[in-house]
Coordinates of C-alpha atoms (C1' of nucleotides) in Angstrom, one line a residue:
Chain A
M8 CA 17.6 2.0 15.7
E9 CA 17.3 5.1 13.5
H10 CA 14.9 4.9 10.7
N11 CA 15.1 6.9 7.5
L12 CA 11.8 5.8 6.1
K13 CA 11.3 6.8 2.5
L14 CA 8.2 6.3 0.5
Y15 CA 7.2 6.9 -3.1
N16 CA 4.6 9.7 -3.3
S17 CA 2.4 9.3 -6.4
V18 CA 1.9 13.1 -6.4
T19 CA 5.5 14.0 -6.8
R20 CA 6.5 10.8 -8.5
E21 CA 9.5 10.6 -6.3
K22 CA 10.6 8.8 -3.2
E23 CA 10.4 11.2 -0.3
A24 CA 11.6 11.1 3.3
F25 CA 8.5 10.3 5.4
K26 CA 7.8 12.9 8.0
P27 CA 4.5 12.4 9.8
M28 CA 2.5 15.5 10.7
Q29 CA 2.7 14.6 14.4
D30 CA 5.8 12.9 15.7
G31 CA 5.3 9.3 16.3
H32 CA 1.8 9.2 14.9
V33 CA 0.6 8.2 11.4
G34 CA -2.8 8.6 9.9
M35 CA -3.4 6.3 7.0
Y36 CA -6.5 6.0 4.8
V37 CA -6.9 3.2 2.3
C38 CA -9.8 2.8 -0.1
G39 CA -11.6 -0.4 0.9
P40 CA -13.8 -2.6 -1.2
T41 CA -17.2 -2.1 -2.6
V42 CA -19.2 -4.9 -1.0
Y43 CA -21.4 -6.0 -3.9
Y44 CA -19.6 -9.2 -4.8
D45 CA -17.0 -11.6 -3.5
V46 CA -13.7 -10.0 -2.9
H47 CA -11.4 -10.1 -5.9
L48 CA -7.9 -11.5 -5.7
G49 CA -6.5 -8.1 -6.9
N50 CA -8.2 -6.5 -4.0
C51 CA -6.4 -8.9 -1.7
R52 CA -3.1 -7.9 -3.1
T53 CA -3.7 -4.3 -2.4
F54 CA -4.8 -4.9 1.1
V55 CA -2.0 -7.3 1.8
S56 CA 0.4 -4.6 0.6
F57 CA -1.0 -2.0 2.9
D58 CA -1.2 -4.6 5.7
V59 CA 2.6 -4.9 5.5
I60 CA 3.0 -1.2 5.4
Y61 CA 0.7 -0.8 8.4
R62 CA 2.6 -3.6 10.2
Y63 CA 6.0 -2.1 9.5
L64 CA 5.0 1.4 10.5
Q65 CA 3.9 0.0 13.8
Y66 CA 6.9 -2.2 14.1
I67 CA 9.3 0.8 13.9
G68 CA 7.4 2.5 16.6
Y69 CA 4.6 4.6 15.1
R70 CA 1.2 4.7 16.5
V71 CA -0.9 4.3 13.4
R72 CA -4.5 5.1 12.9
Y73 CA -5.4 3.0 9.9
V74 CA -8.8 3.8 8.3
R75 CA -10.2 1.6 5.6
N76 CA -13.7 2.1 4.4
I77 CA -16.4 -0.2 3.2
T78 CA -18.3 1.2 0.2
D79 CA -21.9 0.2 0.4
V80 CA -23.6 2.9 -1.6
G81 CA -23.1 5.3 -4.4
H82 CA -20.9 3.3 -6.7
L83 CA -22.4 3.5 -10.1
L84 CA -22.0 1.2 -13.1
D85 CA -21.9 2.2 -16.7
D86 CA -25.6 2.0 -17.0
G87 CA -26.1 4.2 -14.0
E88 CA -27.2 1.4 -11.7
D89 CA -25.8 1.3 -8.3
R90 CA -23.5 -1.6 -7.7
M91 CA -25.2 -2.4 -4.4
L92 CA -28.6 -2.3 -6.0
K93 CA -27.5 -4.5 -8.8
G94 CA -26.2 -7.0 -6.4
A95 CA -29.5 -6.8 -4.4
R96 CA -31.6 -7.3 -7.5
L97 CA -29.6 -10.3 -8.7
E98 CA -29.8 -12.0 -5.4
Q99 CA -33.2 -10.7 -4.4
L100 CA -31.9 -9.2 -1.2
E101 CA -32.1 -5.9 0.6
P102 CA -29.1 -3.8 -0.3
M103 CA -28.0 -3.9 3.3
E104 CA -28.2 -7.7 3.2
V105 CA -25.9 -7.6 0.2
A106 CA -23.5 -5.3 2.0
Q107 CA -23.5 -7.4 5.1
K108 CA -23.0 -10.6 3.2
Y109 CA -20.0 -9.4 1.3
T110 CA -18.6 -7.4 4.2
V111 CA -18.5 -10.6 6.2
G112 CA -17.0 -12.5 3.3
F113 CA -14.4 -9.8 2.9
H114 CA -13.4 -9.9 6.6
E115 CA -13.1 -13.6 6.4
M116 CA -10.8 -13.4 3.4
M117 CA -8.7 -10.7 5.2
R118 CA -8.4 -13.1 8.2
I119 CA -7.4 -15.9 5.9
F120 CA -4.6 -13.8 4.4
N121 CA -3.7 -12.7 8.0
A122 CA -4.3 -9.0 7.3
L123 CA -4.8 -7.1 10.5
P124 CA -8.1 -5.3 10.8
P125 CA -7.9 -1.5 10.4
S126 CA -8.3 0.8 13.4
I127 CA -11.5 2.2 12.0
E128 CA -13.6 0.7 9.2
P129 CA -16.3 3.2 8.4
R130 CA -19.2 2.6 6.0
A131 CA -20.4 5.0 3.5
T132 CA -24.0 4.6 4.5
G133 CA -23.0 5.3 8.1
H134 CA -21.8 8.8 7.1
I135 CA -24.6 10.3 5.1
P136 CA -24.8 13.4 7.2
E137 CA -21.1 14.1 6.9
Q138 CA -21.3 13.7 3.2
I139 CA -24.3 16.0 3.0
E140 CA -22.4 18.6 4.9
M141 CA -19.5 18.3 2.6
V142 CA -21.8 18.8 -0.4
Q143 CA -23.1 21.9 1.3
D144 CA -19.6 23.2 1.9
I145 CA -18.7 22.6 -1.7
L146 CA -21.8 24.5 -2.9
K147 CA -21.1 27.3 -0.5
N148 CA -17.6 27.7 -1.9
G149 CA -19.0 27.8 -5.4
Y150 CA -17.5 24.5 -6.7
G151 CA -20.8 22.8 -7.1
Y152 CA -24.2 23.2 -8.8
E153 CA -27.6 21.7 -8.4
A154 CA -29.5 20.3 -11.3
N155 CA -32.9 18.6 -10.8
G156 CA -32.1 17.6 -7.3
S157 CA -28.7 16.2 -8.0
V158 CA -25.5 18.1 -7.2
Y159 CA -22.4 18.1 -9.4
F160 CA -18.9 19.1 -8.7
D161 CA -17.9 22.0 -11.0
T162 CA -14.6 20.7 -12.2
L163 CA -14.1 23.4 -14.8
K164 CA -14.5 26.1 -12.3
F165 CA -12.3 24.3 -9.8
I166 CA -9.6 24.1 -12.4
E167 CA -9.9 27.8 -13.3
K168 CA -9.8 29.0 -9.7
T169 CA -7.4 26.6 -8.1
G170 CA -5.4 25.0 -10.9
I171 CA -4.8 21.9 -8.7
Y172 CA -6.8 19.4 -10.7
G173 CA -5.1 16.6 -12.5
G174 CA -1.8 16.6 -10.6
L175 CA -2.1 13.2 -9.1
S176 CA -3.2 11.3 -12.2
G177 CA -1.2 13.3 -14.7
R178 CA -4.3 14.4 -16.6
N179 CA -3.8 17.0 -19.2
V180 CA -6.1 19.7 -17.8
E181 CA -6.3 21.7 -21.1
E182 CA -7.6 18.6 -22.8
L183 CA -10.1 18.0 -20.0
V184 CA -11.3 21.6 -20.4
A185 CA -11.4 21.4 -24.1
E186 CA -13.7 18.4 -24.1
S187 CA -16.9 19.8 -25.5
R188 CA -20.3 19.4 -24.0
D189 CA -21.2 17.2 -26.9
N190 CA -19.4 14.4 -25.2
L191 CA -21.9 14.4 -22.5
K192 CA -24.3 11.5 -22.5
N193 CA -27.6 12.8 -23.6
Q194 CA -29.4 12.2 -20.3
S195 CA -26.7 13.9 -18.3
E196 CA -27.4 17.0 -16.3
K197 CA -23.7 17.7 -16.1
R198 CA -22.5 21.0 -17.6
H199 CA -19.1 19.5 -18.5
P200 CA -17.9 15.9 -19.0
A201 CA -15.3 16.4 -16.3
D202 CA -17.9 17.3 -13.7
F203 CA -19.0 14.5 -11.4
A204 CA -21.9 13.8 -9.1
I205 CA -21.6 14.5 -5.4
W206 CA -25.2 14.0 -4.7
M207 CA -27.6 12.0 -6.9
K208 CA -31.3 12.3 -6.8
A209 CA -32.8 8.8 -6.5
S210 CA -35.0 7.5 -9.3
P211 CA -38.3 6.1 -8.1
E212 CA -37.1 2.5 -8.3
H213 CA -33.9 3.3 -6.4
I214 CA -34.2 1.8 -2.9
M215 CA -31.2 3.3 -1.2
R216 CA -32.2 6.9 -0.5
W217 CA -31.7 9.5 2.1
R218 CA -33.3 13.0 2.6
S219 CA -31.1 15.9 1.8
P220 CA -31.6 19.6 1.1
W221 CA -31.7 18.8 -2.6
S222 CA -33.6 15.6 -3.0
E223 CA -34.2 12.2 -1.7
G224 CA -31.1 10.5 -3.0
F225 CA -27.7 9.2 -2.3
P226 CA -24.1 10.5 -2.2
G227 CA -21.7 10.3 -5.1
W228 CA -19.1 7.6 -5.1
H229 CA -16.0 9.7 -4.5
L230 CA -17.5 11.7 -1.7
E231 CA -17.4 9.1 1.0
C232 CA -13.7 8.9 1.1
S233 CA -13.3 12.6 1.3
A234 CA -15.8 12.8 4.1
M235 CA -14.6 9.8 6.1
S236 CA -10.9 10.5 5.8
T237 CA -11.6 14.1 7.0
K238 CA -13.8 12.9 9.9
Y239 CA -11.3 10.4 11.2
L240 CA -7.9 11.7 10.2
G241 CA -8.5 15.4 9.9
P242 CA -8.5 17.8 7.0
E243 CA -4.9 17.0 6.4
F244 CA -3.3 13.7 7.1
D245 CA -0.3 11.5 6.3
I246 CA -0.9 8.7 3.9
H247 CA -3.7 7.9 1.5
G248 CA -3.5 4.6 -0.3
G249 CA -5.4 2.5 -2.8
G250 CA -5.1 0.6 -6.1
N251 CA -3.5 2.2 -9.1
D252 CA -6.7 2.2 -11.0
L253 CA -8.3 4.5 -8.4
K254 CA -5.9 7.3 -9.2
F255 CA -8.3 8.6 -11.8
P256 CA -11.0 9.6 -11.4
H257 CA -11.6 8.5 -7.8
H258 CA -8.5 10.0 -6.0
E259 CA -8.3 13.0 -8.3
N260 CA -11.9 13.8 -7.4
E261 CA -11.3 13.2 -3.8
I262 CA -8.6 15.8 -3.7
A263 CA -10.9 18.2 -5.5
Q264 CA -13.6 17.6 -3.0
N265 CA -11.3 18.0 0.0
Y266 CA -10.0 21.3 -1.4
G267 CA -13.4 22.4 -2.7
S268 CA -15.1 21.9 0.7
C269 CA -12.5 23.4 3.0
Q270 CA -9.3 24.3 1.2
C271 CA -8.1 21.1 2.8
K272 CA -5.1 19.4 1.4
G273 CA -6.1 15.9 2.4
A274 CA -3.3 13.4 2.2
R275 CA 0.3 14.4 2.1
Y276 CA 1.6 11.1 0.7
W277 CA -0.4 9.2 -1.9
M278 CA 0.6 5.5 -2.3
H279 CA -0.7 3.3 -5.0
T280 CA -0.3 -0.4 -5.4
N281 CA 0.0 -1.9 -8.9
M282 CA -2.2 -4.4 -10.5
L283 CA -2.3 -8.1 -10.2
L284 CA -2.1 -9.9 -13.6
L285 CA -3.0 -13.5 -14.4
N286 CA -0.7 -15.0 -17.0
G287 CA 0.5 -11.6 -18.1
K288 CA -2.9 -10.1 -18.5
K289 CA -5.2 -8.1 -16.3
M290 CA -7.7 -10.3 -14.5
S291 CA -11.0 -10.0 -16.2
K292 CA -14.2 -11.9 -15.6
S293 CA -15.5 -11.3 -19.1
D294 CA -12.8 -13.2 -20.9
G295 CA -12.3 -15.9 -18.2
N296 CA -8.9 -14.6 -17.2
T297 CA -9.6 -14.6 -13.5
I298 CA -9.3 -16.8 -10.4
S299 CA -10.9 -16.2 -7.1
P300 CA -9.1 -16.6 -3.8
P301 CA -11.0 -19.8 -2.9
E302 CA -10.3 -21.3 -6.4
L303 CA -6.7 -20.5 -5.9
F304 CA -6.5 -22.1 -2.5
V305 CA -8.0 -25.4 -3.6
G306 CA -6.7 -25.4 -7.2
D307 CA -10.1 -25.4 -8.7
S308 CA -9.1 -23.5 -11.9
E309 CA -7.7 -24.1 -15.3
H310 CA -5.0 -21.6 -14.5
V311 CA -3.3 -23.6 -11.8
S312 CA -2.1 -27.2 -11.5
K313 CA -2.9 -27.4 -7.8
G314 CA -4.0 -25.4 -4.8
Y315 CA -1.8 -22.9 -3.0
S316 CA -2.3 -22.0 0.6
P317 CA -3.1 -18.5 1.6
M318 CA 0.3 -18.0 3.2
V319 CA 2.1 -19.2 0.0
V320 CA 0.0 -16.6 -1.9
R321 CA 0.8 -14.0 0.7
F322 CA 4.5 -14.8 0.4
F323 CA 4.2 -14.8 -3.4
M324 CA 2.8 -11.3 -3.2
L325 CA 5.7 -10.1 -1.0
Q326 CA 8.2 -11.3 -3.5
T327 CA 7.2 -8.4 -5.7
H328 CA 7.3 -4.7 -4.8
Y329 CA 3.9 -3.2 -4.2
R330 CA 4.4 -0.7 -7.1
S331 CA 5.2 -3.3 -9.7
T332 CA 2.6 -5.4 -11.5
L333 CA 2.5 -8.9 -10.1
D334 CA 2.0 -11.7 -12.6
L335 CA 0.3 -14.7 -11.2
T336 CA 1.4 -17.9 -12.9
D337 CA 1.4 -21.5 -11.9
E338 CA 5.1 -21.8 -12.2
A339 CA 5.8 -18.7 -10.1
L340 CA 3.4 -20.0 -7.4
Q341 CA 5.2 -23.3 -7.3
A342 CA 8.5 -21.5 -6.9
A343 CA 7.0 -19.4 -4.2
E344 CA 5.7 -22.4 -2.3
K345 CA 9.1 -23.9 -2.1
G346 CA 10.7 -20.6 -1.1
F347 CA 8.1 -20.2 1.6
R348 CA 8.7 -23.6 3.0
R349 CA 12.4 -23.0 3.1
L350 CA 11.8 -19.7 5.0
M351 CA 9.6 -21.4 7.6
D352 CA 12.0 -24.3 8.0
A353 CA 14.8 -21.9 8.6
D354 CA 13.0 -20.2 11.4
K355 CA 12.5 -23.5 13.1
T356 CA 16.1 -24.4 12.6
L357 CA 17.2 -21.0 13.9
Q358 CA 15.1 -21.1 17.1
S359 CA 16.8 -24.5 17.8
L360 CA 20.3 -23.1 17.6
Q361 CA 22.1 -22.8 20.9
P362 CA 24.8 -20.2 21.5
D363 CA 28.4 -21.3 22.3
A364 CA 29.3 -20.1 25.7
A365 CA 32.9 -19.7 24.7
A366 CA 32.1 -17.9 21.5
S367 CA 34.6 -15.5 20.1
P368 CA 32.8 -13.3 17.6
G369 CA 34.6 -12.9 14.2
P370 CA 33.8 -11.7 10.7
L371 CA 30.8 -14.1 10.6
D372 CA 29.3 -12.2 13.6
A373 CA 29.8 -8.9 11.8
E374 CA 28.3 -10.3 8.6
L375 CA 25.2 -11.5 10.3
N376 CA 24.7 -8.1 12.0
S377 CA 25.2 -6.3 8.8
L378 CA 22.7 -8.5 7.0
M379 CA 20.2 -7.8 9.8
D380 CA 20.8 -4.0 9.4
G381 CA 20.2 -4.5 5.7
V382 CA 16.8 -5.9 6.4
Y383 CA 15.7 -2.7 8.0
E384 CA 17.3 -0.6 5.4
E385 CA 15.5 -2.3 2.6
M386 CA 12.1 -1.9 4.3
D387 CA 12.9 1.7 5.0
D388 CA 13.3 2.2 1.3
D389 CA 9.7 2.4 0.2
F390 CA 8.8 -0.9 1.8
N391 CA 10.9 -3.0 -0.5
T392 CA 9.7 -6.4 0.5
P393 CA 11.4 -8.3 -2.3
K394 CA 14.8 -6.9 -1.3
T395 CA 14.1 -7.4 2.3
L396 CA 13.3 -11.0 1.5
A397 CA 16.5 -11.4 -0.4
R398 CA 18.5 -10.3 2.7
I399 CA 16.5 -12.7 4.8
F400 CA 17.2 -15.5 2.5
E401 CA 20.9 -14.7 2.8
L402 CA 20.4 -15.2 6.5
V403 CA 18.6 -18.4 5.8
S404 CA 21.7 -20.0 4.2
R405 CA 23.8 -18.7 7.1
I406 CA 21.4 -20.3 9.6
N407 CA 21.4 -23.6 7.7
S408 CA 25.2 -23.5 7.6
L409 CA 25.4 -22.9 11.4
K410 CA 23.0 -25.8 11.9
G411 CA 24.9 -28.1 9.5
G412 CA 28.3 -27.2 10.8
Q413 CA 29.6 -25.5 7.6
L414 CA 29.8 -22.3 9.6
P415 CA 31.0 -22.4 13.3
I416 CA 28.5 -21.3 15.9
S417 CA 31.6 -20.5 18.0
E418 CA 32.2 -17.4 15.9
V419 CA 28.7 -16.0 16.7
S420 CA 28.2 -14.2 20.0
A421 CA 25.2 -15.1 22.2
D422 CA 23.9 -11.5 21.7
T423 CA 24.1 -11.8 17.9
L424 CA 22.4 -15.1 17.9
A425 CA 19.7 -13.7 20.2
R426 CA 19.3 -10.7 17.9
L427 CA 19.1 -13.0 14.9
K428 CA 16.3 -15.0 16.4
Q429 CA 14.4 -11.9 17.3
V430 CA 14.9 -10.1 13.9
F431 CA 14.1 -13.1 11.9
H432 CA 11.0 -13.9 13.9
D433 CA 9.9 -10.3 13.8
F434 CA 10.2 -9.9 10.1
V435 CA 8.7 -13.2 9.1
Y436 CA 5.7 -13.1 11.5
V437 CA 5.2 -9.6 12.7
V438 CA 6.1 -7.5 9.7
F439 CA 5.4 -9.8 6.8
G440 CA 2.5 -11.3 8.7
L441 CA 3.2 -14.9 7.6
L442 CA 1.9 -17.8 9.6
D443 CA 3.3 -21.2 10.1
E444 CA 0.4 -23.1 8.6
D445 CA 1.6 -26.4 10.1
A446 CA 1.5 -25.0 13.6
T447 CA -2.0 -23.5 13.1
E448 CA -3.6 -26.6 11.5
G449 CA -5.1 -27.8 14.8
N450 CA -1.7 -29.2 15.8
D451 CA -2.1 -29.9 19.5
G452 CA 1.2 -31.6 19.8
T453 CA -0.1 -35.1 19.0
L454 CA 1.5 -35.1 15.6
D455 CA 4.8 -33.8 17.0
G456 CA 4.8 -36.6 19.6
L457 CA 3.9 -39.3 17.0
M458 CA 6.6 -38.1 14.6
Q459 CA 9.2 -38.1 17.4
L460 CA 8.2 -41.7 18.2
I461 CA 8.5 -42.8 14.6
I462 CA 11.9 -41.0 14.3
D463 CA 13.1 -42.8 17.4
I464 CA 12.1 -46.2 16.1
R465 CA 13.7 -45.5 12.8
A466 CA 16.9 -44.3 14.5
D467 CA 17.0 -47.7 16.3
A468 CA 16.6 -49.5 13.0
R469 CA 19.3 -47.5 11.5
G470 CA 21.5 -48.2 14.5
R471 CA 21.1 -51.9 13.6
K472 CA 21.7 -51.1 10.0
D473 CA 18.2 -52.4 9.3
W474 CA 17.9 -50.3 6.1
G475 CA 14.7 -52.1 5.1
T476 CA 12.7 -50.8 8.1
S477 CA 14.4 -47.4 7.9
D478 CA 13.5 -46.9 4.3
K479 CA 10.1 -48.3 4.7
I480 CA 9.3 -45.6 7.3
R481 CA 10.9 -42.9 5.2
D482 CA 8.9 -43.9 2.1
A483 CA 5.6 -44.3 3.9
L484 CA 5.9 -40.9 5.4
K485 CA 6.9 -39.5 2.1
S486 CA 3.6 -40.8 0.6
L487 CA 1.9 -38.8 3.3
R488 CA 3.8 -35.7 2.2
L489 CA 5.9 -35.8 5.3
Q490 CA 9.6 -35.5 4.8
L491 CA 12.4 -36.7 7.1
K492 CA 15.6 -34.8 7.1
D493 CA 18.6 -36.6 8.4
G494 CA 21.2 -34.3 9.9
K495 CA 24.3 -34.5 11.9
E496 CA 22.4 -34.1 15.1
G497 CA 19.6 -36.4 14.4
T498 CA 16.5 -36.4 12.2
S499 CA 13.9 -33.7 11.9
W500 CA 10.7 -33.6 9.8
G501 CA 8.6 -31.2 7.8
R502 CA 5.8 -31.1 5.3
E503 CA 6.6 -31.3 1.6
Chain B
rG17 C1' -5.9 8.2 -30.4
rG18 C1' -4.0 10.7 -25.6
rU19 C1' -1.4 10.0 -20.7
rC20 C1' 1.8 6.9 -17.8
rG21 C1' 4.7 2.7 -17.0
rC22 C1' 7.3 -1.7 -18.3
rG23 C1' 10.6 -5.1 -21.4
rU24 C1' 16.4 -8.3 -16.8
rG25 C1' 19.7 -15.2 -17.4
rG26 C1' 15.0 -21.6 -18.3
rC27 C1' 10.8 -19.2 -14.9
rC28 C1' 9.6 -15.4 -11.2
rG29 C1' 11.6 -10.9 -9.6
rA30 C1' 15.0 -6.7 -7.2
rG31 C1' 18.3 -3.2 -8.5
rU32 C1' 20.8 0.7 -11.0
rG33 C1' 26.0 5.1 -14.2
rG34 C1' 31.8 1.2 -12.5
rC35 C1' 30.9 -3.3 -6.7
rU36 C1' 27.4 -11.3 -6.2
rA37 C1' 20.2 -9.2 -5.5
rG38 C1' 17.1 -13.1 -4.0
rG39 C1' 13.6 -17.3 -4.9
rC40 C1' 12.6 -21.6 -8.1
rA41 C1' 14.7 -24.8 -11.9
rA42 C1' 19.3 -27.0 -14.1
rA43 C1' 24.6 -29.0 -13.8
rG44 C1' 28.9 -30.6 -10.7
rG45 C1' 30.7 -31.4 -5.8
rU46 C1' 30.5 -32.2 -0.1
rC47 C1' 27.6 -35.0 3.4
rU48 C1' 24.8 -39.9 3.5
rG49 C1' 24.2 -47.0 4.1
rC50 C1' 21.4 -45.1 -0.4
rA51 C1' 18.6 -40.9 -0.8
rA52 C1' 16.3 -36.5 0.6
rA53 C1' 17.4 -32.1 3.2
rA54 C1' 21.4 -28.9 4.0
rC55 C1' 26.0 -26.7 2.4
rC56 C1' 29.7 -25.2 -1.7
rU57 C1' 30.5 -24.2 -6.9
rU58 C1' 28.6 -23.1 -11.8
rG59 C1' 24.9 -18.4 -15.7
rU60 C1' 29.7 -13.6 -20.8
rA61 C1' 20.9 -11.5 -18.0
rC62 C1' 19.5 -6.8 -18.7
rA63 C1' 14.1 -6.0 -26.1
rG64 C1' 16.6 -3.8 -30.8
rC65 C1' 19.3 0.3 -32.9
rG66 C1' 21.8 4.8 -32.3
rG67 C1' 23.8 8.7 -28.8
rU68 C1' 26.1 10.9 -24.1
rU69 C1' 30.2 9.1 -20.9
rC70 C1' 36.8 7.1 -19.2
rG71 C1' 32.7 3.6 -18.4
rA72 C1' 25.4 2.1 -19.4
rA73 C1' 21.5 -3.1 -18.4
rU74 C1' 21.2 1.8 -15.5
rC75 C1' 21.0 8.6 -18.7
rC76 C1' 19.0 10.5 -23.8
rG77 C1' 16.6 9.5 -28.7
rC78 C1' 14.2 6.3 -32.1
rU79 C1' 12.0 1.4 -33.2
rC80 C1' 9.5 -3.0 -31.7
rG81 C1' 6.6 -5.6 -28.0
rC82 C1' 3.6 -5.6 -23.5
rG83 C1' 0.6 -3.5 -19.7
rA84 C1' -2.3 0.2 -17.0
rC85 C1' -5.3 4.6 -17.1
rC86 C1' -8.4 7.8 -20.2
rU87 C1' -15.6 4.6 -18.7
rC88 C1' -16.7 0.8 -13.4
rC89 C1' -12.5 -1.4 -11.1
rA90 C1' -7.7 -2.7 -5.7

RNA sequence: GGUCGCGUGGCCGAGUGGCUAGGCAAAGGUCUGCAAAACCUUGUACAGCGGUUCGAAUCCGCUCGCGACCUCCA
C-alpha cells in the first residue's frame, strides 16, 4: 500500500509531506525525562504519543532509529541548583543513585504504558567528551565566550551572523536583542540575557563535575541533546520531538548549538506534543492540581472517582490528537474506559467470525475495505489517532452486526474478512500498542475453562426454563464484575 | 505586558468553505423468559458581534472567555 505520510512541522507551522533523508530509514530524536523525580503523567503522554509515531513508522515499513535521552546532569533550577543535585540532597543519595532510581522507575512506567523502548537511550553523563567537543567547536566558530571558567553561547552574535534564531519558537528577535543587560541577574556572567550556558564551572559544593579545558564543571542543559542527536543520528536527521514547552528555550537553543558548532541543520521536522491538563488546567504540584500515574491507576486522588487501568489511560490519550491539549477529567476517563472495552470486545468477536464459503461480496464488502483504507489515510495525516479510532469504531459496529446477524457474513469475501482481522488486530495492538489486560492478568486458561463450565450449566438450566438458577448465576457473576452476554449463537462473557 | 494557540451538541473530542466524525451519556425501537450485551433510529453543535462569499462552524476583523510559552517543565 502506498503511503503519503504527512506530518506537521513546528518550524514551518504546516503539514508537510514526509520525505526521509534516506529511503526507508528514519532517524528520530525525542527529548527524554530528567531523572530527578518520579515520572510525571504529562511526560507519559508525550512518550505515548511518540511511541505510536514510532510504531506507525515501523508498521508502514520504515527502519527507525529512535533515540531518546536520559537527562542526568546539567538541568538547572531557578535558584541555580542542579535538579539532580537537589534530588540527591533531598534524599541523601549520590546523584547517580538518584538518576538510577528514577531511570528504573521511568522504564517501569513506560513498560506499564506498553511504550516500546527506544533504539538508543543515551545519558547526558555518558557523553561529556562529546559535549566538551561541541563547546570547543562553538568557541572556534566564534559563537561562544568564556567567563570565569564557564562558557556561554553568544546568542546575540549568532543572531547577527546567521539570523536563524527564534524561528522555531516564534520569538521576536528584535525584542530579544533589545533586552538590556540590566535584565541580567546580578550574579550572572552572561553578556546578554539571551545567552545561555554551554559549560558551567562547578561551585565547590557541586558534586557532579568533570574536567574540561575551562574548568571543572558540567555541561549546560541544552547541549546534551545537540551532542547526542548529532552523535547517533548525524549532523542532519529526520525528526526531532518533544513536549511543546521545550520549544523555547530548549529546542531553540539546540538548533543554535547545532548550527553554531558545525553549520549543521539538525532536525528537518520538529514535532511537538501538546500539554496534558487536569480539569482544564495545567498540572501543577504547587496548587495540588496534579495526579501521578500510580494514583490514577488505583484511584487514590480527589480528582478521580476510581482507578483507571494503564491501557484505559493509553486509549484515552489516543482519543485526542497529539497536537491538542488533552484534558483529563473523571467523566472523560469513564467514557474512555467503556470505549476501550467495546474496542477490545470487538476484536474478540471479530477473530471468532468465520467466513462463508459461498460468499458473494457486495456493497458491504466494498464498504469494509474502504473503511480499512481510511484507517491508513487518517494515520498518514499527521498521525491522527482520534480520526483513526473513529474509523475503527465504525468497523466495530459492522463487526458486531456481522456477529449478531444484522449484516450478512455471506456478503463478505473470505479475503476481506481475513484482511479485516489483520488490519484490526494490527492497529489495535501493533500501532496503538494497546494490550488486552484480561489476557495479560496471569490468565492461564483456568478462568476461561471455569467460565465455559458455568455458561454450560446455565445453558442447561435455561433449557429447562429454570430461570431462578439461570438468573442466580448471572447475578452472582455480575457482582464479581463479570458480565454474561447472551447472543444468538450462545453466551460469551467479559469483564465489566 | 509580549508571542502563539484554543473556544464544537449533556460530557470528551475530530474535522473544515457546500457532503453523517467517533466515543460516552440520554430517548425510542429490534432482539430476549426478563434483563444485559448487540443492532437500528433520534441532536436545527460549532463563544458573541460584524464582514468576505452563491454559500462559513470552517476565511477576515473586533469583543469576551480559556490555555500555553516568554523563567524550570513533556
